[in-house]
Every structure is written in C-alpha cells, then in structure tokens.
CSV table of C-alpha atoms and ligand atoms in Angstrom, one decimal:
chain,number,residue,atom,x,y,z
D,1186,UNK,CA,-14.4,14.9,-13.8
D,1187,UNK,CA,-12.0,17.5,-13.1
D,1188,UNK,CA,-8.3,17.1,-12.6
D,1189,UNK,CA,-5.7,19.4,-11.5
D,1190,UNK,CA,-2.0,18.1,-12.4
D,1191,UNK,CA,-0.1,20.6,-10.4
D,1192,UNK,CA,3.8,19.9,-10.5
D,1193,UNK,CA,3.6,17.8,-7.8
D,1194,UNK,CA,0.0,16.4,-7.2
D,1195,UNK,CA,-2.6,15.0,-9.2
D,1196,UNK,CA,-6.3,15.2,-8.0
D,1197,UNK,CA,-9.6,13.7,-9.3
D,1198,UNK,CA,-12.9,15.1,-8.5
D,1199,UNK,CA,-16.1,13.4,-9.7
D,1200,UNK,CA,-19.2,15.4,-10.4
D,1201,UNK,CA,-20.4,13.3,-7.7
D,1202,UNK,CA,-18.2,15.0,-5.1
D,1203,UNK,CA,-15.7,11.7,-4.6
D,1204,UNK,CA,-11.9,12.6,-4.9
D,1205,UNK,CA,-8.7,11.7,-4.8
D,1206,UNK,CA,-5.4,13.1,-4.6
D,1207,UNK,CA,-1.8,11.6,-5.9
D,1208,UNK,CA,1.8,12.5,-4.9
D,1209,UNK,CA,4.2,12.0,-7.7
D,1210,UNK,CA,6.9,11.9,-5.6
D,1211,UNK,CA,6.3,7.7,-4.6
D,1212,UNK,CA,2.8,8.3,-6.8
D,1213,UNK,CA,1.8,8.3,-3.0
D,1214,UNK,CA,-2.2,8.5,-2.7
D,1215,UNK,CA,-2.8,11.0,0.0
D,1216,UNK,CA,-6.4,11.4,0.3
D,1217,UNK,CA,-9.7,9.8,-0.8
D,1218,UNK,CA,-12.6,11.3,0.3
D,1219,UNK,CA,-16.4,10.3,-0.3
D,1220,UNK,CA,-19.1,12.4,-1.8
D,1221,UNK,CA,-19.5,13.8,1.9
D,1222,UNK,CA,-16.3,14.7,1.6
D,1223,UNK,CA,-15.1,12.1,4.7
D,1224,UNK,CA,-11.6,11.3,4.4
D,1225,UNK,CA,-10.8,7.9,3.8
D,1226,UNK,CA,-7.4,7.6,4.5
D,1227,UNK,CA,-5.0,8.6,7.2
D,1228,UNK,CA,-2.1,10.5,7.1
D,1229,UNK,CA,0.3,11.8,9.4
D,1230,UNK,CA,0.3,15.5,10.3
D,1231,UNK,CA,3.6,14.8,10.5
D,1232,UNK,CA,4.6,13.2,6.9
D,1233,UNK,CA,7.1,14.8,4.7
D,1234,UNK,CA,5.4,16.1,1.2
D,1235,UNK,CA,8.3,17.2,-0.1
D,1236,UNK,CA,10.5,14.3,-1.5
D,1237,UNK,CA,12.6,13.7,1.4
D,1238,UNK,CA,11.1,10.9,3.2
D,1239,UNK,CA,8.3,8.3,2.0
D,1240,UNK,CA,4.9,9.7,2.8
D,1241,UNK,CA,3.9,8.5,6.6
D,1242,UNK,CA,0.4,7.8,5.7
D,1243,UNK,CA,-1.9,7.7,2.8
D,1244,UNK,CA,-1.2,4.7,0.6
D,1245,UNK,CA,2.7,3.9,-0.4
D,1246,UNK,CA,3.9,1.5,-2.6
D,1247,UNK,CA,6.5,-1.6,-1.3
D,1248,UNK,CA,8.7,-2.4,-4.4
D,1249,UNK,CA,11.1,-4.2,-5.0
D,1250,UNK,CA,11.1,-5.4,-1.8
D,1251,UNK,CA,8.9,-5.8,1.6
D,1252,UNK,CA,11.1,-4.5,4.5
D,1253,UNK,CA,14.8,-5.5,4.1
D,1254,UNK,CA,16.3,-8.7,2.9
D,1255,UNK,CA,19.3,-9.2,3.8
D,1256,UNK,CA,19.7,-12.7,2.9
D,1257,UNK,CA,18.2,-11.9,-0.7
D,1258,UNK,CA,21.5,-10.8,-2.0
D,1259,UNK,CA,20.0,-8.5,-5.1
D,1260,UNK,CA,17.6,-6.5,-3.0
D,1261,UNK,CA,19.9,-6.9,0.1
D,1262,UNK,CA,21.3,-3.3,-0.4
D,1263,UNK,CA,17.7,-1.8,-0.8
D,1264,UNK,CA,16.2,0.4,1.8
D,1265,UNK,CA,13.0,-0.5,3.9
D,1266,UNK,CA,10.7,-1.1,1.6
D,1267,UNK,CA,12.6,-0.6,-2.0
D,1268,UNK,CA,12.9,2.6,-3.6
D,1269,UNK,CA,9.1,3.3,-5.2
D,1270,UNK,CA,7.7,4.9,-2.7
D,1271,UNK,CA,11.1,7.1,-2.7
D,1272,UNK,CA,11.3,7.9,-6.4
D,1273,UNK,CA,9.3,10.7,-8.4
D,1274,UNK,CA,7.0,8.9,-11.0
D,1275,UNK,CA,5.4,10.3,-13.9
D,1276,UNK,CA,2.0,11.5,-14.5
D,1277,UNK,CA,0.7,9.5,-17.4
D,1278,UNK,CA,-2.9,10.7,-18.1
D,1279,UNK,CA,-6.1,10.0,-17.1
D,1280,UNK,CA,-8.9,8.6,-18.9
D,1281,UNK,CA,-13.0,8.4,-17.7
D,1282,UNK,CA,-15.5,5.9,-18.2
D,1283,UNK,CA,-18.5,8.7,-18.1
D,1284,UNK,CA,-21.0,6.5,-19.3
D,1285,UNK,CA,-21.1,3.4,-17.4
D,1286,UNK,CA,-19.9,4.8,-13.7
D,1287,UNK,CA,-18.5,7.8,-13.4
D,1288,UNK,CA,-15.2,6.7,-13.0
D,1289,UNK,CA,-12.2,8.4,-13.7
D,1290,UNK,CA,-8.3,6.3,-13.8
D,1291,UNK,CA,-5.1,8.0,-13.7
D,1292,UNK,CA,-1.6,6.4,-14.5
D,1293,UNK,CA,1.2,6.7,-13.1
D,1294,UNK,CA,4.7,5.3,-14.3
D,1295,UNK,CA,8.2,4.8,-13.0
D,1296,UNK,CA,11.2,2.8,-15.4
D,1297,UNK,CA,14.9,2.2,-14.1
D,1298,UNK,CA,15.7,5.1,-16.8
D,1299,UNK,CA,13.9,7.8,-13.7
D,1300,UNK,CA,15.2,6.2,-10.5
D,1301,UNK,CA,18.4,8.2,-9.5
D,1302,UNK,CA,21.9,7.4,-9.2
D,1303,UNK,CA,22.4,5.7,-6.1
D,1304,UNK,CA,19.0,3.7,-6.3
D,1305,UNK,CA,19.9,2.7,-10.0
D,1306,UNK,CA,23.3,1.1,-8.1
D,1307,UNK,CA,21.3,-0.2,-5.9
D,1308,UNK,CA,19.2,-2.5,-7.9
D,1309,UNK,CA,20.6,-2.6,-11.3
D,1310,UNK,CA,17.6,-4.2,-13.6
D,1311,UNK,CA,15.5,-2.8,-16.4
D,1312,UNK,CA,11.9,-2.6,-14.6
D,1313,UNK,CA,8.5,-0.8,-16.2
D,1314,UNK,CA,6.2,0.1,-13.2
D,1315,UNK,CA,2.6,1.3,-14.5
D,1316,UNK,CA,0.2,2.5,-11.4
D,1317,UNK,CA,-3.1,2.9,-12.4
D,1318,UNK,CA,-5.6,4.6,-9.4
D,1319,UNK,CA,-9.5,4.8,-10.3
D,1320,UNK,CA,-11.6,6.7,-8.4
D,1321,UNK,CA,-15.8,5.4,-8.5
D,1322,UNK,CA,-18.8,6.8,-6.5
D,1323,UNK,CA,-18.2,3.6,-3.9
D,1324,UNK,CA,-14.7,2.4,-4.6
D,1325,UNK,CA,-10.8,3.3,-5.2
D,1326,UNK,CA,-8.9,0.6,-7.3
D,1327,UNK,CA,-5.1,0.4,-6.9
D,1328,UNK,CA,-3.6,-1.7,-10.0
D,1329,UNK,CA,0.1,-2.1,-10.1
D,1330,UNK,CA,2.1,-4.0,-13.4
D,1331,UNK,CA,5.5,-4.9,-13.0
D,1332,UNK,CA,7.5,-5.4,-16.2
D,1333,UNK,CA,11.3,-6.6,-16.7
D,1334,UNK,CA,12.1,-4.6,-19.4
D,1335,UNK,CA,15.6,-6.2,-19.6
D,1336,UNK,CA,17.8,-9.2,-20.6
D,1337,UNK,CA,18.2,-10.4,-16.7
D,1338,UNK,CA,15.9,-11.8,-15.0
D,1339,UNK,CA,15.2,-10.2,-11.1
D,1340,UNK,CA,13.1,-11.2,-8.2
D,1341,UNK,CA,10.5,-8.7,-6.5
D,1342,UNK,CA,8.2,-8.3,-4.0
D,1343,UNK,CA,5.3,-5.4,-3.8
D,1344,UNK,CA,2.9,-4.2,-1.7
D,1345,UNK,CA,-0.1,-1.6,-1.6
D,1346,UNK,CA,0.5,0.1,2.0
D,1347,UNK,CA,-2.7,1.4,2.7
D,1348,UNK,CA,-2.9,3.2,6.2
D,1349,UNK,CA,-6.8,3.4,6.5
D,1350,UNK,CA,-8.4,6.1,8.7
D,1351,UNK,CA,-10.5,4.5,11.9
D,1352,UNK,CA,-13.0,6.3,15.0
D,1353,UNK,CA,-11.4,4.0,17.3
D,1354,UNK,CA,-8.7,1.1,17.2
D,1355,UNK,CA,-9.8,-0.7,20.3
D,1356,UNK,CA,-12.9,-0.9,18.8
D,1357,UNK,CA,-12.2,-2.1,15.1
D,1358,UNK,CA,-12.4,-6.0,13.9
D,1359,UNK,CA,-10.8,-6.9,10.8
D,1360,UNK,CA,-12.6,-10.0,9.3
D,1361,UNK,CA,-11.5,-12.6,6.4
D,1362,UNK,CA,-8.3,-13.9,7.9
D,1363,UNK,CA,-9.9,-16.1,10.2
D,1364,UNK,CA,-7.4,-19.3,10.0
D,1365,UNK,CA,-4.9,-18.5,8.2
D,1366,UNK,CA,-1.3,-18.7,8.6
D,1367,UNK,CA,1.0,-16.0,9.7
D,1368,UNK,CA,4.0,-14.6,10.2
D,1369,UNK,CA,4.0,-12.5,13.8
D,1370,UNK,CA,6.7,-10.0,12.8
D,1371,UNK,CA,6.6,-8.4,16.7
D,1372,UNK,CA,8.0,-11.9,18.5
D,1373,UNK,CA,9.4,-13.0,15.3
D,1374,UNK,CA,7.4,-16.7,15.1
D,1375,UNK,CA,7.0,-17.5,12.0
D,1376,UNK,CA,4.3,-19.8,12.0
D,1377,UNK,CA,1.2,-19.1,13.8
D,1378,UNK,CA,-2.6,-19.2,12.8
D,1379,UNK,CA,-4.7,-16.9,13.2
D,1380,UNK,CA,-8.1,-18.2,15.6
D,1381,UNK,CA,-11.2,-19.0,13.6
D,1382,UNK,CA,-12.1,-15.1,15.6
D,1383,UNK,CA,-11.6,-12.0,13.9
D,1384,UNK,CA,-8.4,-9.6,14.2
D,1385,UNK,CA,-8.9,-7.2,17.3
D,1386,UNK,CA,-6.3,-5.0,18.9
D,1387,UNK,CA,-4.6,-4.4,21.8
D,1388,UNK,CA,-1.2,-3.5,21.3
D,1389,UNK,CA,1.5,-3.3,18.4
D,1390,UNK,CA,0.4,-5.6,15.7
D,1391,UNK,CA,2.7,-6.6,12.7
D,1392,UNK,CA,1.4,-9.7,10.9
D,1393,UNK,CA,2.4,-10.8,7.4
D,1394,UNK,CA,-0.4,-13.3,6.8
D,1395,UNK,CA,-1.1,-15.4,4.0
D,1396,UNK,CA,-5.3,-15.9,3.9
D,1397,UNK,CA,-6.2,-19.3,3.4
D,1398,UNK,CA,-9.5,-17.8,1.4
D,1399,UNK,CA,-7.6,-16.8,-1.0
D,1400,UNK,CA,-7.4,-13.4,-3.0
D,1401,UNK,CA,-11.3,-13.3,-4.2
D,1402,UNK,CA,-12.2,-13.6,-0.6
D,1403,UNK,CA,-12.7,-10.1,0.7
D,1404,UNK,CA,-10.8,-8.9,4.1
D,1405,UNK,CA,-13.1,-6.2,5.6
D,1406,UNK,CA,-12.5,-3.4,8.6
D,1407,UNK,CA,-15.3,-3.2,10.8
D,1408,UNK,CA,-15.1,0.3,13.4
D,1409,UNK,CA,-17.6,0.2,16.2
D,1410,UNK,CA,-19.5,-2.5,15.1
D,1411,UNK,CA,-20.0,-1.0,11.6
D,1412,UNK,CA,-18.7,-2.5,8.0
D,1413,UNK,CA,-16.2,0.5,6.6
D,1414,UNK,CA,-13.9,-1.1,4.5
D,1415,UNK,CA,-13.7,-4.2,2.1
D,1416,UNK,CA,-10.6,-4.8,0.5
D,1417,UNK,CA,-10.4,-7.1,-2.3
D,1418,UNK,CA,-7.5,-8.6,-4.0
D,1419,UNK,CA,-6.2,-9.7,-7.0
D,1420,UNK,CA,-3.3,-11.8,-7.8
D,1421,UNK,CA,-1.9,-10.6,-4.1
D,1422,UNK,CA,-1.5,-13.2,-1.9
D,1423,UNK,CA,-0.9,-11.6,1.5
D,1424,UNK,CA,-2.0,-9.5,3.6
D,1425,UNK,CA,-0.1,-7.3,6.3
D,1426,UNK,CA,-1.8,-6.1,9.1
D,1427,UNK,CA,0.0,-3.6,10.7
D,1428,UNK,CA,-0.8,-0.6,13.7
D,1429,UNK,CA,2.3,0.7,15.7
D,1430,UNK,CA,0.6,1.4,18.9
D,1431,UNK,CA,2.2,3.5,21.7
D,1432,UNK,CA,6.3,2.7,21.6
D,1433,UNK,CA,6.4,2.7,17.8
D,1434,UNK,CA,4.8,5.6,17.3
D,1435,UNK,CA,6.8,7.3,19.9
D,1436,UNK,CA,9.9,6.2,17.8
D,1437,UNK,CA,9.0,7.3,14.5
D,1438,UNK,CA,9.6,11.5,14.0
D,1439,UNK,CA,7.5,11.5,11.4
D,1440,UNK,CA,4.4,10.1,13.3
D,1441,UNK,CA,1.7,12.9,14.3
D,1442,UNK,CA,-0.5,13.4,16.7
D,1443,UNK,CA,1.6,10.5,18.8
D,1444,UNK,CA,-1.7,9.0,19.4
D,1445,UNK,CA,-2.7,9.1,15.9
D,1446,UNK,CA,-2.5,5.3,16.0
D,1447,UNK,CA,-6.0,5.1,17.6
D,1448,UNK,CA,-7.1,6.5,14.2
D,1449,UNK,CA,-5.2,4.2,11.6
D,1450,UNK,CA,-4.9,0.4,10.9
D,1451,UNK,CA,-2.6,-0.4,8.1
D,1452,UNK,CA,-4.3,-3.5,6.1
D,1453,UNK,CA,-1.6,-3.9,3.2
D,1454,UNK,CA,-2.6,-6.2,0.0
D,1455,UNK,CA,0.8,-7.6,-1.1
D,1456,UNK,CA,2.8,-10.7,-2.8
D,1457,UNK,CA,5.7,-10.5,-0.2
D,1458,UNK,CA,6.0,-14.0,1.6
D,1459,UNK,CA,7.7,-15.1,-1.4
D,1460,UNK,CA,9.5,-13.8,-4.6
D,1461,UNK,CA,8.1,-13.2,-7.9
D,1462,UNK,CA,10.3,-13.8,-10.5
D,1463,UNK,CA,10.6,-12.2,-13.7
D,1464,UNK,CA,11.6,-13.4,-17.1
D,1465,UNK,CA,12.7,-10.7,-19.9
D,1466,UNK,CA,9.6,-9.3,-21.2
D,1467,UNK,CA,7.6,-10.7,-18.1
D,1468,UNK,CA,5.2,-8.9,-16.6
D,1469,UNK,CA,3.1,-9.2,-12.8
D,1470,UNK,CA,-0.2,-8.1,-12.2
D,1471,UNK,CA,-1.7,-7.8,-8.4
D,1472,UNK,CA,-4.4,-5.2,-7.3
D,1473,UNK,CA,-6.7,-4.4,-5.0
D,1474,UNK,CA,-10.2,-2.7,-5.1
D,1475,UNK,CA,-11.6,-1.1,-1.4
D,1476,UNK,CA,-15.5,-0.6,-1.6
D,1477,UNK,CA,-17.0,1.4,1.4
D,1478,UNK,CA,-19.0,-0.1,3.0
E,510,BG6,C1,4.7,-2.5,7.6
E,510,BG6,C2,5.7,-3.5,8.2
E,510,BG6,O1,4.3,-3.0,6.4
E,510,BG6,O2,5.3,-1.3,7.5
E,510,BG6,C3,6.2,-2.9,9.5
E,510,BG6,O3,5.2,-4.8,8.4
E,510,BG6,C4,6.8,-1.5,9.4
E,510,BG6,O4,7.2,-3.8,10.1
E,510,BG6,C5,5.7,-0.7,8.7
E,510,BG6,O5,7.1,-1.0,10.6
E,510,BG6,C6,6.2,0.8,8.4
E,510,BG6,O6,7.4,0.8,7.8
E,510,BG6,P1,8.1,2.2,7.4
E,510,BG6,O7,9.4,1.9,6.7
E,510,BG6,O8,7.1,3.0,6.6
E,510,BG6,O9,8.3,2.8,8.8
C-alpha cells in the first residue's frame, strides 16, 4: 500500500493497482479508480480544488443538514448542505489489513474546535466527525460517526453524495427502489411511489426516497444493460437520486463539460427524511459500501 499525504490530498494505491484519492478540504473523495485504472467517479472539470467552493463531483459529505431547513430553526442558518463538505478536516492515519484483503482505511476527522468562525456561529454544538474511507480490490467503503461531544443535545442529518461516473444516462437503470415512497423534489409532491419498474431517466431527476427494502437491500446502477455499481447501506435510510440534466447544469458555473450530465448519476446513501437526534455523549453510525460489479 502506498500513500502520499501531500498538504492537501491523501491517496491510497494498492499493490493491486486500485486507488483512491482524498481532499482534506470537505475530506472530499475525488477519484477511485480500479486496477485498470478506470475511473469510478465523476468529477467536474469545472470543480474548485482549492477550498473555495464544495467539490462539484467526486463524493461530498451532507452534514448537518440535507439542503436547507428553514423551518428547522438550529440548522435554519446553515448553507446548502451544512458546513462538512466546506471545512478542512484532518488526516488521521491509515491503517491496512495486508493479510486478509489487501485493504487499506484512512481516517479522516473534523470537531467544532476546526470549523471556522462564521460556521462555529452558525451551528453552535460540540460535534466529533470521524470519516473512515477503505479502499479493497472490488470495493470502496464510506463510514461516517457522528458524536455530540457536548452538554446539548442537536439534531442532524447526513449524507454520502456520491456522483458516480456513467457511458450513457439515457441508458442507465437504477434497481432496488422499486415501490418505495418518495419525495419528488423537482414538482415538489411529497408523496409519490416509485412503480414496481426500475429508475430510468429522461430529464432532471431529484428524488429523496425512502426504500421500502430497507438498508441491507442493495440499490444497483445498471449502464447499457450492464451491472456497475451496487451500493449497500448501513444504518442509512434513504436514498437520493439525483442528475441535473440540461437547465441545471447550465445554471451551475462550476458544472463542466455542460453535458457532463450524460456521464454522472448522483445515487446518495443518507438519513435525511428525518432528524437524528443526539444525546451528550451519543454517537450515529450510517455507511455505505459500493462493490463493482
Ligand atoms: C442533491 C439535492 O442531493 O444535491 C439537489 O437533492 C441538489 O436538490 C444537489 O441540487 C446538488 O446540490 P449542490 O449544493 O451541490 O449544488
């Protein structure tokens, strides 16, 4: 396993030719690549890598909150998607399982003592964030823990934002959320079900669903007929199924090549449709493992 902590990145290479590179700023997963070296992921050409925007692309966290809630009076002041993907963690160490599968995990960390200023007046509570990313010949495991590290409690949401890179949009099927409930964020209707057929697209999609085969049950990303992706879950109840299509992407500077959405879907493992609330000394768990196909 070699790893490179630069000041800014962290990258994993197995000696099987896997890798996988880290942004500290958001602890932003840029790139995973296969032994091929096929990327994995997609990120904009476009996407600021220099701390003044979150990444456009890649894999950035949602906490404390999903999108804005402005009827959640804590988080109400928050930016889109809280301040994580925004703030510069810390490189924690990495440690490889050698023996068993030539894995290597690196850890990542962010406590209200690192947010800056204006975020710490944003959201004033004592939180632990641990990230832990594991890199393996066939998989890439995302584990975030969530600890209130102070006396009051606070409510949170989080999300693993994971903009996967596709051939072909009109051509990829995402499977495992076949009837389940859903919240269409592009009309706004709240309650809707997804057909017992699987997710295809044809324009801009924005879907907070909650799968009714719960998080054990894995949601796969089929492109062109073939199996790529299978994501599964742990202890995070939604999914978000997200691609901006034409209008969207036109609207967002940081979007490139404008028809780069042909190329992504975002399927985003989460615990967002509701609040999790957190005792002093509590601590959430939710995770996500995606096996190539
Ligand atoms: C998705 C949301 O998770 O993230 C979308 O459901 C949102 O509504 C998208 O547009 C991207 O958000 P942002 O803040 O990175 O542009």
């Amino acid at each position: 396993v070699t790893i490179s902590d630069g000041s800014s990145r962290v990258t994993a290479v197995l000696p099987t030719g896997e890798s996988v590179e880290i942004l500290l700023y958001g602890a932003t997963v840029l790139s995973w690549k296969d032994a091929s070296g096929d990327e994995k992921l997609w990120l904009s050409e476009g996407a600021k890598l220099d701390g003044t925007k979150a990444v456009r692309g890649g894999i950035p966290l949602v906490f404390p909150v999903f999108g804005t809630a402005p009827d959640h009076e804590a988080t109400s002041k928050l930016p889109q998607h809280g301040f994580a993907r925004n703030s510069r963690w810390e490189f924690l160490g990495k440690s490889s399982n050698e023996s068993s599968s030539n894995s290597v995990k690196l850890d990542f960390g962010l406590s209200s003592e690192n947010l800056d200023e204006a975020a710490r007046q944003l959201w004033p509570y004592k939180f632990g964030l641990l990230y832990s990313v594991t890199l393996a010949p066939e998989s890439l495991s995302t584990v975030l823990v969530i600890t209130n590290e102070g006396d009051v409690p606070f409510e949170c949401q989080t999300l693993l934002h994971t903009y996967f890179k596709i051939k072909d949009i009109s051509s990829v099927q995402v499977t495992g959320l076949e009837d389940s409930p859903f919240h269409d964020k592009v009309d706004g209707v709240k309650d809707k079900t997804q057909s017992s057929d699987p997710i295809t697209f044809s324009g801009e999609t924005d879907r907070v669903y909650t799968p009714v085969k719960g998080p054990g049950h894995p949601v796969v990303i089929t492109d062109g007929g073939v199996a790529k992706f299978r994501v599964v879950r742990d202890n995070l109840d939604d999914v978000v199924v997200w691609n901006p299509w034409v209008d969207k992407s036109a609207g967002m500077g940081d979007f490139q090549p404008k028809d780069g959405w042909k190329n992504m879907v975002c399927v985003e493992a989460g615990a967002v449709s509701t609040w999790q609330k957190l005792e002093k000394g509590d601590a959430f768990e939710g995770a996500q493992t995606i096996y190539l196909n």
